[in-house]
CSV table of C-alpha atoms in Angstrom, one decimal:
chain,number,residue,atom,x,y,z
A,10,MET,CA,0.0,0.0,0.0
A,11,ARG,CA,2.8,2.4,0.9
A,12,HIS,CA,4.5,1.8,-2.4
A,13,ALA,CA,1.3,2.5,-4.3
A,14,ILE,CA,0.8,5.8,-2.4
A,15,LEU,CA,4.5,6.8,-3.0
A,16,SER,CA,4.2,5.9,-6.7
A,17,ALA,CA,1.1,8.0,-7.1
A,18,ALA,CA,2.7,10.9,-5.3
A,19,LEU,CA,5.8,10.7,-7.5
A,20,LEU,CA,3.6,10.5,-10.7
A,21,THR,CA,1.7,13.6,-9.5
A,22,LEU,CA,4.9,15.5,-8.9
A,23,ALA,CA,6.2,14.5,-12.3
A,24,ALA,CA,3.0,15.5,-14.0
A,25,CYS,CA,3.1,18.9,-12.3
A,26,GLY,CA,6.7,19.4,-13.4
A,27,GLY,CA,7.9,20.8,-10.1
A,28,PRO,CA,9.5,24.2,-10.0
A,29,ALA,CA,10.9,25.4,-13.3
A,30,ALA,CA,14.6,25.8,-13.6
A,31,LYS,CA,15.9,29.3,-14.0
A,32,LYS,CA,19.0,30.5,-15.8
A,33,VAL,CA,21.0,33.4,-14.3
A,34,GLU,CA,24.2,35.2,-15.3
A,35,VAL,CA,26.6,35.9,-12.4
A,36,VAL,CA,30.2,36.8,-11.8
A,37,ASP,CA,32.3,34.2,-10.0
A,38,ASP,CA,35.3,34.7,-7.7
A,39,THR,CA,37.7,35.0,-10.6
A,40,GLY,CA,35.6,37.8,-12.2
A,41,THR,CA,34.4,35.5,-15.0
A,42,ARG,CA,30.8,35.8,-16.1
A,43,ILE,CA,29.1,32.4,-15.9
A,44,THR,CA,25.5,31.2,-16.5
A,45,MET,CA,24.0,29.0,-13.8
A,46,THR,CA,20.8,26.9,-14.0
A,47,LEU,CA,19.0,27.0,-10.7
A,48,THR,CA,16.0,24.9,-9.6
A,49,PRO,CA,14.0,26.6,-6.8
A,50,ASP,CA,13.2,24.6,-3.6
A,51,SER,CA,9.8,24.6,-2.0
A,52,ALA,CA,8.3,27.8,-0.8
A,53,SER,CA,8.7,26.9,2.9
A,54,ALA,CA,12.4,25.9,2.4
A,55,TYR,CA,13.0,29.1,0.5
A,56,THR,CA,11.3,31.3,3.1
A,57,ALA,CA,13.2,29.7,6.0
A,58,GLY,CA,16.6,29.9,4.2
A,59,HIS,CA,15.9,33.4,2.9
A,60,THR,CA,15.0,34.7,6.3
A,61,ALA,CA,18.2,33.3,7.9
A,62,TYR,CA,20.4,34.3,5.0
A,63,ILE,CA,19.1,37.9,4.9
A,64,GLY,CA,19.3,38.3,8.7
A,65,LEU,CA,22.9,37.2,8.8
A,66,SER,CA,23.8,39.3,5.7
A,67,GLN,CA,22.4,42.3,7.5
A,68,LYS,CA,24.5,41.6,10.5
A,69,TRP,CA,27.5,41.4,8.2
A,70,LEU,CA,26.7,44.7,6.5
A,71,ASP,CA,26.4,46.4,9.9
A,72,ALA,CA,29.7,45.0,11.0
A,73,TYR,CA,31.4,46.0,7.8
A,74,MET,CA,30.0,49.5,8.0
A,75,LEU,CA,31.3,49.7,11.6
A,76,ALA,CA,34.7,48.5,10.5
A,77,GLY,CA,34.8,51.3,7.9
A,78,ALA,CA,34.2,53.9,10.6
A,79,THR,CA,36.7,52.3,13.1
A,80,PRO,CA,40.2,53.7,13.6
A,81,ARG,CA,42.9,51.3,12.6
A,82,ILE,CA,44.1,50.7,16.2
A,83,SER,CA,40.6,49.6,17.2
A,84,LEU,CA,39.9,47.2,14.3
A,85,PRO,CA,41.0,43.8,15.8
A,86,PRO,CA,37.8,43.2,17.8
A,87,VAL,CA,35.7,44.3,14.9
A,88,ILE,CA,37.5,42.0,12.5
A,89,ALA,CA,37.2,39.1,15.0
A,90,SER,CA,33.4,39.7,15.2
A,91,MET,CA,33.3,39.7,11.4
A,92,GLN,CA,35.2,36.4,11.3
A,93,ALA,CA,32.6,35.0,13.7
A,94,LEU,CA,29.8,36.1,11.4
A,95,ARG,CA,31.7,34.5,8.5
A,96,ARG,CA,31.8,31.2,10.4
A,97,GLU,CA,28.1,31.5,11.2
A,98,MET,CA,27.3,32.0,7.5
A,99,ASP,CA,29.5,28.9,6.7
A,100,ALA,CA,27.5,26.8,9.1
A,101,LEU,CA,24.1,28.2,8.0
A,102,PRO,CA,21.9,25.4,6.6
A,103,LEU,CA,20.3,26.6,3.3
A,104,PRO,CA,18.1,25.0,0.7
A,105,ALA,CA,20.1,23.4,-2.2
A,106,CYS,CA,19.2,26.2,-4.6
A,107,MET,CA,20.8,28.8,-2.4
A,108,ALA,CA,24.0,26.9,-1.8
A,109,GLN,CA,25.9,28.8,-4.5
A,110,ALA,CA,24.7,32.1,-3.1
A,111,LYS,CA,26.3,31.1,0.2
A,112,ARG,CA,29.6,30.3,-1.6
A,113,PHE,CA,29.6,33.7,-3.3
A,114,ARG,CA,28.8,35.4,0.0
A,115,LEU,CA,31.6,33.6,1.8
A,116,ALA,CA,34.1,34.5,-0.9
A,117,ALA,CA,33.0,38.1,-0.6
A,118,MET,CA,33.4,38.0,3.2
A,119,ASP,CA,36.9,36.5,2.8
A,120,ARG,CA,37.9,39.3,0.5
A,121,GLN,CA,36.5,42.0,2.8
A,122,ILE,CA,38.2,40.5,5.8
A,123,ALA,CA,41.5,40.3,3.9
A,124,GLU,CA,41.1,44.0,2.9
A,125,LEU,CA,40.6,45.0,6.5
A,126,THR,CA,43.4,42.9,7.7
A,127,ALA,CA,45.8,44.4,5.1
A,128,PHE,CA,44.7,47.9,6.2
A,129,LEU,CA,45.3,46.9,9.8
A,130,SER,CA,48.8,45.6,9.1
A,131,MET,CA,49.6,48.5,6.7
A,132,THR,CA,50.3,46.0,3.9
A,133,GLN,CA,49.2,46.1,0.3
A,134,SER,CA,46.1,44.1,-0.4
A,135,GLU,CA,45.2,42.2,-3.6
A,136,SER,CA,44.3,44.6,-6.3
A,137,GLY,CA,40.5,44.8,-7.0
A,138,ASN,CA,39.7,42.9,-3.8
A,139,LEU,CA,36.7,45.1,-2.9
A,140,ASP,CA,35.4,45.3,-6.5
A,141,ARG,CA,35.4,41.5,-6.6
A,142,ALA,CA,33.7,41.3,-3.2
A,143,ASN,CA,31.0,43.7,-4.4
A,144,ALA,CA,30.5,41.6,-7.6
A,145,LEU,CA,30.3,38.4,-5.5
A,146,VAL,CA,27.6,40.0,-3.2
A,147,GLN,CA,25.7,41.0,-6.3
A,148,SER,CA,26.0,37.4,-7.7
A,149,ALA,CA,24.8,36.0,-4.3
A,150,THR,CA,21.8,38.3,-4.4
A,151,THR,CA,21.0,37.3,-8.0
A,152,VAL,CA,21.1,33.6,-7.0
A,153,VAL,CA,18.9,34.2,-3.9
A,154,ASP,CA,16.3,36.1,-6.0
A,155,ALA,CA,16.3,33.4,-8.7
A,156,CYS,CA,15.7,30.7,-6.0
A,157,LYS,CA,12.4,32.2,-5.1
A,158,PRO,CA,9.7,29.7,-6.1
């Protein structure tokens, strides 16, 4: 009986087609434009993931803005809190469709932390670090938006 119900459910899902795949163009960590095909998850999975992702992204933005207004000598605790937020983002469970958004966001965070650390130590950072970080944040946003069912 269970097999019959499961088979009927699978046939119904197949007939409905499930969520339609979406193609988006984004910029990866090397600065290369790539096309991704994303299949949205369920509305409930998206809502839960989106809420957590946006909340943590807002905390990151607040910390990054604070870092930008912090004197060099006072930056270490701000950078430490940003590293903690980065670890929190890394551990954040997200729906499959949003996994690439998380990778883009983590790469952007890494670049922003590297930029602040270089400023703190008065060393030269990688050229274009912040431009690439901004492009990665935009790519993450594009992916999150495309994952909406």
